CSV table of C-alpha atoms in Angstrom, one decimal:
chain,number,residue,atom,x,y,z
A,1,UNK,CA,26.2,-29.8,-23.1
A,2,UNK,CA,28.1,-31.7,-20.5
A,3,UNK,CA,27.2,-35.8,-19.9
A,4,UNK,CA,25.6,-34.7,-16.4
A,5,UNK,CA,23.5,-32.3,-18.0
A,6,UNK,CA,22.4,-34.5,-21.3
A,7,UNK,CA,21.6,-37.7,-18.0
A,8,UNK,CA,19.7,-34.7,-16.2
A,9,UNK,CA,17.7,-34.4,-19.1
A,10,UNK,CA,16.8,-37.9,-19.9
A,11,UNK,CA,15.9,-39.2,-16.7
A,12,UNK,CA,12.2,-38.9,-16.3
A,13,UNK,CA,10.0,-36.6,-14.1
A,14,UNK,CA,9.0,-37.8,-10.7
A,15,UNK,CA,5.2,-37.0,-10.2
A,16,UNK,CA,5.8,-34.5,-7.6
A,17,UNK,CA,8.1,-32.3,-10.1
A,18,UNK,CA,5.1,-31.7,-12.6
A,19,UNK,CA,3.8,-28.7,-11.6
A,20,UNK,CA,0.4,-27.8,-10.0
A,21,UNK,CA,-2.4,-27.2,-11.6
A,22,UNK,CA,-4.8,-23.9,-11.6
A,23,UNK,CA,-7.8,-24.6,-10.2
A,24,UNK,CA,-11.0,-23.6,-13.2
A,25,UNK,CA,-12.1,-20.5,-13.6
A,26,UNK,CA,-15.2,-21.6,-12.1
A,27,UNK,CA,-13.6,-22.3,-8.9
A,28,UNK,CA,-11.6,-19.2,-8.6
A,29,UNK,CA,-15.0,-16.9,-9.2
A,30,UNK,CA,-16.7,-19.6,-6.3
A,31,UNK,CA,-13.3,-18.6,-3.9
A,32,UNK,CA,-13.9,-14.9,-4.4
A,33,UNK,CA,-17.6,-14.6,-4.3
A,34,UNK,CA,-17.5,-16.8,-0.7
A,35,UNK,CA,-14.7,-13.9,1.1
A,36,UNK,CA,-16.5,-11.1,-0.9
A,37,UNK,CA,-19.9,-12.5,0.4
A,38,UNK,CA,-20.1,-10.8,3.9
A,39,UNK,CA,-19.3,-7.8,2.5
A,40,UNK,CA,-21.5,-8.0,-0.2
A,41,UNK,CA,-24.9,-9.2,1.9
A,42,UNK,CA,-23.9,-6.5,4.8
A,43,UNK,CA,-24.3,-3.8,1.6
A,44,UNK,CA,-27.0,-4.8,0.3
A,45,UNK,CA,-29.4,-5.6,3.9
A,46,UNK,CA,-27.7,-2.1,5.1
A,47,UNK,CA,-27.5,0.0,1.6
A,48,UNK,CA,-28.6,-1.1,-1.8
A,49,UNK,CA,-32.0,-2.2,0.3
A,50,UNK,CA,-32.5,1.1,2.1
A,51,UNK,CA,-31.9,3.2,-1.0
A,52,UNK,CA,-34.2,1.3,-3.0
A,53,UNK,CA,-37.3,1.7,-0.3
A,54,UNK,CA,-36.4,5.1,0.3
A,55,UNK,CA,-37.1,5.7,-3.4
A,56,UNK,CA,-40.3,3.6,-3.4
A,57,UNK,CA,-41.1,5.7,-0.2
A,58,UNK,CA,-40.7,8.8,-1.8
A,59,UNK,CA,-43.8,8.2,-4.1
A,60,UNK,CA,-46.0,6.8,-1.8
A,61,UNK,CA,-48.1,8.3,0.9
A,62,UNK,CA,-46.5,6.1,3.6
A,63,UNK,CA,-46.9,7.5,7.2
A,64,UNK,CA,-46.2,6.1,11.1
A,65,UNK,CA,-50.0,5.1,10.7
A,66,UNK,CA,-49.4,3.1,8.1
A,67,UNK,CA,-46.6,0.8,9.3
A,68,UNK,CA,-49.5,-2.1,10.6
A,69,UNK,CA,-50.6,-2.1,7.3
A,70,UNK,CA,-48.4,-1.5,4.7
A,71,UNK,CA,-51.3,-2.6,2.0
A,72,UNK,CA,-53.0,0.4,2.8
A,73,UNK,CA,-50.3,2.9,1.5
A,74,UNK,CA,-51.5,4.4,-1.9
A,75,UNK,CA,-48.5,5.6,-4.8
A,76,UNK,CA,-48.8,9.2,-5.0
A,77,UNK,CA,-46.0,9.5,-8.2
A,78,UNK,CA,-44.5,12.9,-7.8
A,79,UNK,CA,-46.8,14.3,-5.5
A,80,UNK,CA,-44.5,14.4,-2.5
A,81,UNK,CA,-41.8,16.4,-4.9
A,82,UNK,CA,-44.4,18.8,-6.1
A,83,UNK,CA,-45.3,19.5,-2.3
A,84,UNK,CA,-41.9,19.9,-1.1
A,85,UNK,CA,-41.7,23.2,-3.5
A,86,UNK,CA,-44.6,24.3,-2.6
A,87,UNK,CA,-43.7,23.9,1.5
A,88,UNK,CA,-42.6,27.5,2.6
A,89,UNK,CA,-40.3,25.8,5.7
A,90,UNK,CA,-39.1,23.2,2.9
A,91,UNK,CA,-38.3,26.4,0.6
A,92,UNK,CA,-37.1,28.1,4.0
A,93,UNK,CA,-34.5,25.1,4.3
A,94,UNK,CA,-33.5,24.7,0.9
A,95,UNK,CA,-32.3,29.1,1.1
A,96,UNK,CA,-30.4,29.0,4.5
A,97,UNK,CA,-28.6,25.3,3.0
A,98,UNK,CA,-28.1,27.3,0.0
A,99,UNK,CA,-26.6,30.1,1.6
A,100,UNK,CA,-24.8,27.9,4.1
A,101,UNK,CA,-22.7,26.2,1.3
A,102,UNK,CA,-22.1,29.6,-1.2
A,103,UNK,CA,-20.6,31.4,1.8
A,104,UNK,CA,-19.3,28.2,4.0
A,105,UNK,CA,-17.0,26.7,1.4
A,106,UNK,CA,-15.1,29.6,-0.1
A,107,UNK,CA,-14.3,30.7,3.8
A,108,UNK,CA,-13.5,27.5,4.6
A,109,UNK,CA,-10.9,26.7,2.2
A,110,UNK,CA,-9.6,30.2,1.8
A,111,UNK,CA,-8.9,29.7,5.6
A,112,UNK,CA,-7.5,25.9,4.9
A,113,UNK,CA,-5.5,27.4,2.5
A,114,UNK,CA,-3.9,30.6,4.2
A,115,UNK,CA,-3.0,28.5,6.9
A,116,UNK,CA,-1.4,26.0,4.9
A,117,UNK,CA,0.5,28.6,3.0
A,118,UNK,CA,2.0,30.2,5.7
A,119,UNK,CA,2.7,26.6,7.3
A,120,UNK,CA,4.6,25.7,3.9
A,121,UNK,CA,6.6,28.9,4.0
A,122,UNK,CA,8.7,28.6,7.1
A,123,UNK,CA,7.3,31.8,8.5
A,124,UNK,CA,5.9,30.5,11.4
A,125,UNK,CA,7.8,28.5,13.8
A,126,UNK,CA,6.6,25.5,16.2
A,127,UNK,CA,4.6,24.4,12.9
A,128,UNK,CA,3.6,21.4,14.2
A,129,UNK,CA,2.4,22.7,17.3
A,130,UNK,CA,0.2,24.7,15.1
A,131,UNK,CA,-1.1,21.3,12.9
A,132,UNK,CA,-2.7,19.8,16.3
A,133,UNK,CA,-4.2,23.2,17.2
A,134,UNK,CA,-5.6,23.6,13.8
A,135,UNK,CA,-6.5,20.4,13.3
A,136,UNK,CA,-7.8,19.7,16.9
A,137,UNK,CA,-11.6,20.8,16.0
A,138,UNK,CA,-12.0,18.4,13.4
A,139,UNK,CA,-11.7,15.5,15.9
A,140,UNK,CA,-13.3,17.4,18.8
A,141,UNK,CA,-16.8,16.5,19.0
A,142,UNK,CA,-19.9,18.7,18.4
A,143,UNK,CA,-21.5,19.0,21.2
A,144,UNK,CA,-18.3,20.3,23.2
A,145,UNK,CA,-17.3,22.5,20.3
A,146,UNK,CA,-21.2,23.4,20.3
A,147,UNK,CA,-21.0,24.4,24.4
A,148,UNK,CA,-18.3,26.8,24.1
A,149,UNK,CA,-19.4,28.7,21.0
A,150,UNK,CA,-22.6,29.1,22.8
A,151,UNK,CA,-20.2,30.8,25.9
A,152,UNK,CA,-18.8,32.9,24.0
A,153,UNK,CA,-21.8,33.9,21.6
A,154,UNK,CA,-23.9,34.3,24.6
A,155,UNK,CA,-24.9,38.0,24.7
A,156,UNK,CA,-24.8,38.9,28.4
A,157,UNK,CA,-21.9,37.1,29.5
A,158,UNK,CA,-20.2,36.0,26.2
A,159,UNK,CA,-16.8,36.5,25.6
A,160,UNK,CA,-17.5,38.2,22.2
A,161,UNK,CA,-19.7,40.7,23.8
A,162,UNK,CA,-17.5,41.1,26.9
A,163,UNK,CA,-14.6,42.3,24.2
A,164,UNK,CA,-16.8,44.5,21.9
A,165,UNK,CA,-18.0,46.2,24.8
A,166,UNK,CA,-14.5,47.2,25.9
A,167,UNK,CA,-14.6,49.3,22.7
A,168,UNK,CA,-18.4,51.0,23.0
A,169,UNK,CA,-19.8,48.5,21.3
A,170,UNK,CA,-23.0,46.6,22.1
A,171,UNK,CA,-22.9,43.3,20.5
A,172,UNK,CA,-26.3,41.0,19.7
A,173,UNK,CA,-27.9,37.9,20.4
A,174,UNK,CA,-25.2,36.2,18.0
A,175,UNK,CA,-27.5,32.9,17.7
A,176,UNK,CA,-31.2,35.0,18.8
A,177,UNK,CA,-31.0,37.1,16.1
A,178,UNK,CA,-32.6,36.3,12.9
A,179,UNK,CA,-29.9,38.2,10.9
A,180,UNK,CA,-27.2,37.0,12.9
A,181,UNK,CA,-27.5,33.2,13.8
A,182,UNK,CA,-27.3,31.7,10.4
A,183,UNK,CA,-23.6,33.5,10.0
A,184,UNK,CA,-22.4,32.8,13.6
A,185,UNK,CA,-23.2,29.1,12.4
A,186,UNK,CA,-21.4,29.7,9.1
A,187,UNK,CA,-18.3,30.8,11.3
A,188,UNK,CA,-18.3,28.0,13.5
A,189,UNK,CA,-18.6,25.7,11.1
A,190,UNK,CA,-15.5,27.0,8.7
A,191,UNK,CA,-13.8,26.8,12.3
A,192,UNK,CA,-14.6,23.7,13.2
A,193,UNK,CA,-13.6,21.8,9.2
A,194,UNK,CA,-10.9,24.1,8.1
A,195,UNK,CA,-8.4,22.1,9.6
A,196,UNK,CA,-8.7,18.7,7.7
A,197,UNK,CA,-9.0,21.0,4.2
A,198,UNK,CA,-4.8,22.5,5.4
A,199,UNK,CA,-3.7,19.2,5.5
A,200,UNK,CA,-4.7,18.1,2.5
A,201,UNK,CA,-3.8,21.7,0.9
A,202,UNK,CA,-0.5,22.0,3.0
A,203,UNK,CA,0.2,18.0,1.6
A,204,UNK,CA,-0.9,19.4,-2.1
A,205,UNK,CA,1.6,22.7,-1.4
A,206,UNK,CA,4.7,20.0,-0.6
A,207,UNK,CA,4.6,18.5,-3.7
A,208,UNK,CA,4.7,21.6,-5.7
A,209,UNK,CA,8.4,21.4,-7.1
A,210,UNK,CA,10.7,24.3,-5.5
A,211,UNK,CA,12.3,25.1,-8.9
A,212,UNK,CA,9.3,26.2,-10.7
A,213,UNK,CA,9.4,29.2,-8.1
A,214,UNK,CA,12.9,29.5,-8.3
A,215,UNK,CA,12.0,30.0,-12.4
A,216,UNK,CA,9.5,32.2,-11.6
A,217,UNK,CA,11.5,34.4,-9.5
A,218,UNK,CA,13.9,35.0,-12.1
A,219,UNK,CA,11.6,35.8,-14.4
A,220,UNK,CA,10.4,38.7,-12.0
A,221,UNK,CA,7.2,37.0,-10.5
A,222,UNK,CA,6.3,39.0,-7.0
A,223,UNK,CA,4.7,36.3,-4.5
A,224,UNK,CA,0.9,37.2,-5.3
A,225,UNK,CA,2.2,36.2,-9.3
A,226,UNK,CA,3.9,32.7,-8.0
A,227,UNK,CA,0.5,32.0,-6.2
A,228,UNK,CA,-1.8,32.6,-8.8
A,229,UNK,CA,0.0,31.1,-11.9
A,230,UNK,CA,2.2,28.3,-10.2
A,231,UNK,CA,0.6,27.4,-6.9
A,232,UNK,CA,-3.5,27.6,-8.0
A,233,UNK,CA,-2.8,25.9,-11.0
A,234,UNK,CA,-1.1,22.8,-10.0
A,235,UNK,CA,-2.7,22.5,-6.4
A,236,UNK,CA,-6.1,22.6,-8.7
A,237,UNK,CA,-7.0,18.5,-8.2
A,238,UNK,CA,-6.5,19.6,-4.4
A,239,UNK,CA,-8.9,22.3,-4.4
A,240,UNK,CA,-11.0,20.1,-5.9
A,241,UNK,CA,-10.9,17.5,-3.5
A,242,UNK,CA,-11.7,20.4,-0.7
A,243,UNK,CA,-14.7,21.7,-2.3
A,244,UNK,CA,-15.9,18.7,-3.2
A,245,UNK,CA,-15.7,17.3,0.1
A,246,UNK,CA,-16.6,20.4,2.1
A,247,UNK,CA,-19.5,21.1,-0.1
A,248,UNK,CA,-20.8,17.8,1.0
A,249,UNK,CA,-20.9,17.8,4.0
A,250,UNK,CA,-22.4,21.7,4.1
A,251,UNK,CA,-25.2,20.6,1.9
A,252,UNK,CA,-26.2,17.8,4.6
A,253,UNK,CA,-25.8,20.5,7.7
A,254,UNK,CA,-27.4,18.7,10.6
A,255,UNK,CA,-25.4,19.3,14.0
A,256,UNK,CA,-24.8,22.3,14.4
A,257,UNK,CA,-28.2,24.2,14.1
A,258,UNK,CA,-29.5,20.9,15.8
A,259,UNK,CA,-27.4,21.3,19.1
A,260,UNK,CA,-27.2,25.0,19.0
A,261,UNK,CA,-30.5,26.7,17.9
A,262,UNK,CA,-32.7,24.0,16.9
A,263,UNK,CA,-33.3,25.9,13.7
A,264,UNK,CA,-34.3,28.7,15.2
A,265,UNK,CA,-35.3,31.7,15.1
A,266,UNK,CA,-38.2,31.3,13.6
A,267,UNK,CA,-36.3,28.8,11.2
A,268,UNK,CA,-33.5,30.5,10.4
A,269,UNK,CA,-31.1,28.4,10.7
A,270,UNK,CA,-33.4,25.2,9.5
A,271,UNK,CA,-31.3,23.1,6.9
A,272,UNK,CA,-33.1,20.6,4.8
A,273,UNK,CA,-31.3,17.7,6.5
A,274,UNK,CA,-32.5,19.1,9.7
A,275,UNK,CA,-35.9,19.7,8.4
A,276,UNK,CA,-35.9,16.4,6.8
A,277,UNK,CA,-35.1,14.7,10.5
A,278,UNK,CA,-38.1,16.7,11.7
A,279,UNK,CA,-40.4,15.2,8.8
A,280,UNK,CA,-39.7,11.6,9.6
A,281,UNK,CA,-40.0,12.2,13.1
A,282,UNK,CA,-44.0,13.7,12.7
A,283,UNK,CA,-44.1,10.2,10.5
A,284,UNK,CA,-44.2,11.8,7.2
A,285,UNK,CA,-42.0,9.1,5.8
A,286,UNK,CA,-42.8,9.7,2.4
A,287,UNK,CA,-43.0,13.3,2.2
A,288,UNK,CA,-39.3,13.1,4.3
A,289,UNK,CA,-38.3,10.4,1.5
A,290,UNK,CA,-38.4,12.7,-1.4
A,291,UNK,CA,-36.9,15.7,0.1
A,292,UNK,CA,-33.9,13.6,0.9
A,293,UNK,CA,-34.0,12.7,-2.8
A,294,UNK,CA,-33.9,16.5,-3.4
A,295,UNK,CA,-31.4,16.7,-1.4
A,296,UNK,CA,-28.9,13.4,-2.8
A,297,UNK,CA,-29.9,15.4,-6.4
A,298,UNK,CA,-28.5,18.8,-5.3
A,299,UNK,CA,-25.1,17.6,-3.9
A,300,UNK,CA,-24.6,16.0,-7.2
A,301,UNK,CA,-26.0,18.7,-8.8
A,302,UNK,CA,-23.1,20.6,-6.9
A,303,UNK,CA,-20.5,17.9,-7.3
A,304,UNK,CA,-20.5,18.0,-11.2
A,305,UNK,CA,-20.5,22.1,-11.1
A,306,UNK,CA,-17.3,21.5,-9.2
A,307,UNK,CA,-15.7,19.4,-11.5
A,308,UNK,CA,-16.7,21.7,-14.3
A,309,UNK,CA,-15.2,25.0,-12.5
A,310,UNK,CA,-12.3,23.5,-11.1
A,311,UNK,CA,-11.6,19.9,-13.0
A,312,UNK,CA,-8.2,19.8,-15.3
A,313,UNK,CA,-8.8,21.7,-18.3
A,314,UNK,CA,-7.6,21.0,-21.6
C-alpha cells in the first residue's frame, strides 16, 4: 500500500460521504400503498363492490319496485337459481349459448389457424396485405359489420341468395329462419374473431424452430405428419390461449343476436347474456343476478376443461 493510499485511509469521513440511509419498512409500505391507492379505491367502488352486491342480489327478491325501499327486499337463498332451470327461455338461452360455443370455437380457430399456416409458409404472397384484411373485422365495429351481413343474408336482394340463384338454387331467410339464423350468426361471428386468433397462432407458428422440420423430413414425415406431431404439439400453450379466450367471449354472446335478430325467431338466437340484459331491464334484478352467476360458473366451468384437454401434459 502506497503512503497516499495508507493517508487516504486515515483521514476521516466527511458527513456527506456516509452513505444514505433506507427509509423503515414502514415507510416504504406507506410510499406504495399512497401511488397504489387510486388504483386500488377505483377497483374496489367499480369491482370488488359490484361483484359482491351482485351476489347478495342474486338471493334476494330485489326488483325496480324495490329500489325506494331497499328494507322491503326479502332473501330468497337459492330460489332465483332453482327458477332459472326451471325458465324454458332461460333453458332456451343456456342450448343456443351452448351450441354457439361447441360449434363457434373449433371453426374459429381451425380458420385462425389455416390462415396462419399458409401465412407462415410463404405460399401466399403480399402476406401482409393479407394480415390487415384478416385482421380488419376484429377492429371493425359491430354494428357496421352487423349492416352488411344483413345485406348480403337478406333473402330477396342478398348477395348470398343473388349467387345461389345463379345455380337453381333458392336460398332462405338466412336470419328468419329458425333453423338457419343461429348458424348464419355462428358464421359471422368465426368471421368477425378469427383474425386476432392468426396472429397469435401465426406469432406461436414463428417460434417453432425450422430444424425440427428439417429432422422431420429426413426422417420421411409428409406435411400432414410435421403438423400433427411437430406443429400441434408445441403450438399447444397457443391453442390454449385461443380457446380460452375465444370461448369466453362466445359464452357471453351479446352483439350480434342483439343488433341483428334480437334473439329472434321465436328465441332462437337468445343467448343468456342477451337474455340476462332483457331480465334486468323488466327489473328482475335478482332473478338477472343469479343467471349471470350461472353464467361467470359456466365459463369457468369451460376454462378448467380447457386446461385439462389442452394444458401441457406430463
Amino acid at each position: 500500500m502506497t503512503a497516499v493510499d495508507v493517508k487516504s485511509a486515515a483521514a476521516p469521513r466527511k458527513v456527506g460521504d456516509r452513505p444514505a440511509k433506507r427509509p423503515p419498512r414502514w415507510r416504504r409500505a406507506v410510499t406504495g400503498w399512497a401511488f397504489a391507492t387510486p388504483f386500488t379505491a377505483l377497483f374496489l367502488v367499480f369491482m370488488a363492490l359490484p361483484v359482491v352486491a351482485s351476489l347478495a342480489m342474486s338471493v334476494t327478491d330485489l326488483r325496480s319496485t324495490d329500489l325506494r325501499n331497499p328494507l322491503a327486499v326479502n332473501f330468497v337463498g337459492l330460489d332465483n337459481y332453482a327458477r332459472l332451470f326451471g325458465d324454458e327461455l332461460f333453458v332456451r338461452s343456456a342450448v343456443n349459448t351452448l351450441v354457439f360455443v361447441v360449434v363457434g370455437v373449433p371453426l374459429t380457430m381451425v380458420l385462425a389457424l389455416a390462415a396462419a399456416s399458409a401465412l407462415n409458409s410463404g405460399l401466399i404472397r403480399f402476406r401482409a396485405l393479407f394480415r390487415v384484411g384478416f385482421y380488419l373485422p376484429v377492429v371493425t365495429s359491430i354494428v357496421a359489420i352487423a349492416v352488411v351481413w344483413r345485406f348480403l343474408l337478406d333473402p330477396e336482394a342478398g348477395l348470398v341468395n343473388n349467387l345461389l340463384r345463379l345455380v337453381g338454387v333458392d336460398g332462405p331467410a338466412w336470419l328468419g329462419d329458425t333453423s338457419t339464423a343461429l348458424p348464419s350468426l355462428i358464421v359471422m361471428a368465426a368471421w368477425r374473431n378469427f383474425g386476432f386468433l392468426m396472429v397469435i397462432f401465426l406469432a406461436g407458428l414463428q417460434g417453432i424452430p425450422q430444424h425440427l422440420y428439417e429432422a422431420a423430413t429426413l426422417d420421411g414425415a409428409g406435411r400432414w405428419q410435421q403438423f400433427r406431431n411437430v406443429t400441434v404439439p408445441l403450438l399447444r400453450p397457443t391453442l390454449l390461449f385461443g380457446a380460452v379466450v375465444t370461448g369466453i367471449g362466445f359464452l357471453q354472446v351479446f352483439e350480434e343476436p342483439f343488433v341483428m335478430t334480437q334473439g329472434g325467431p321465436l328465441s332462437s338466437t337468445l343467448s343468456v347474456s342477451y337474455h340476462i340484459y332483457n331480465q334486468f331491464g323488466f327489473g328482475n334484478y335478482g332473478y338477472a343476478a343469479a343467471a349471470s352467476y350461472v353464467l361467470f360458473v359456466a365459463i369457468v366451468a369451460l376454462s378448467v376443461l380447457q386446461f385439462r384437454l389442452l394444458g401441457e401434459r406430463d
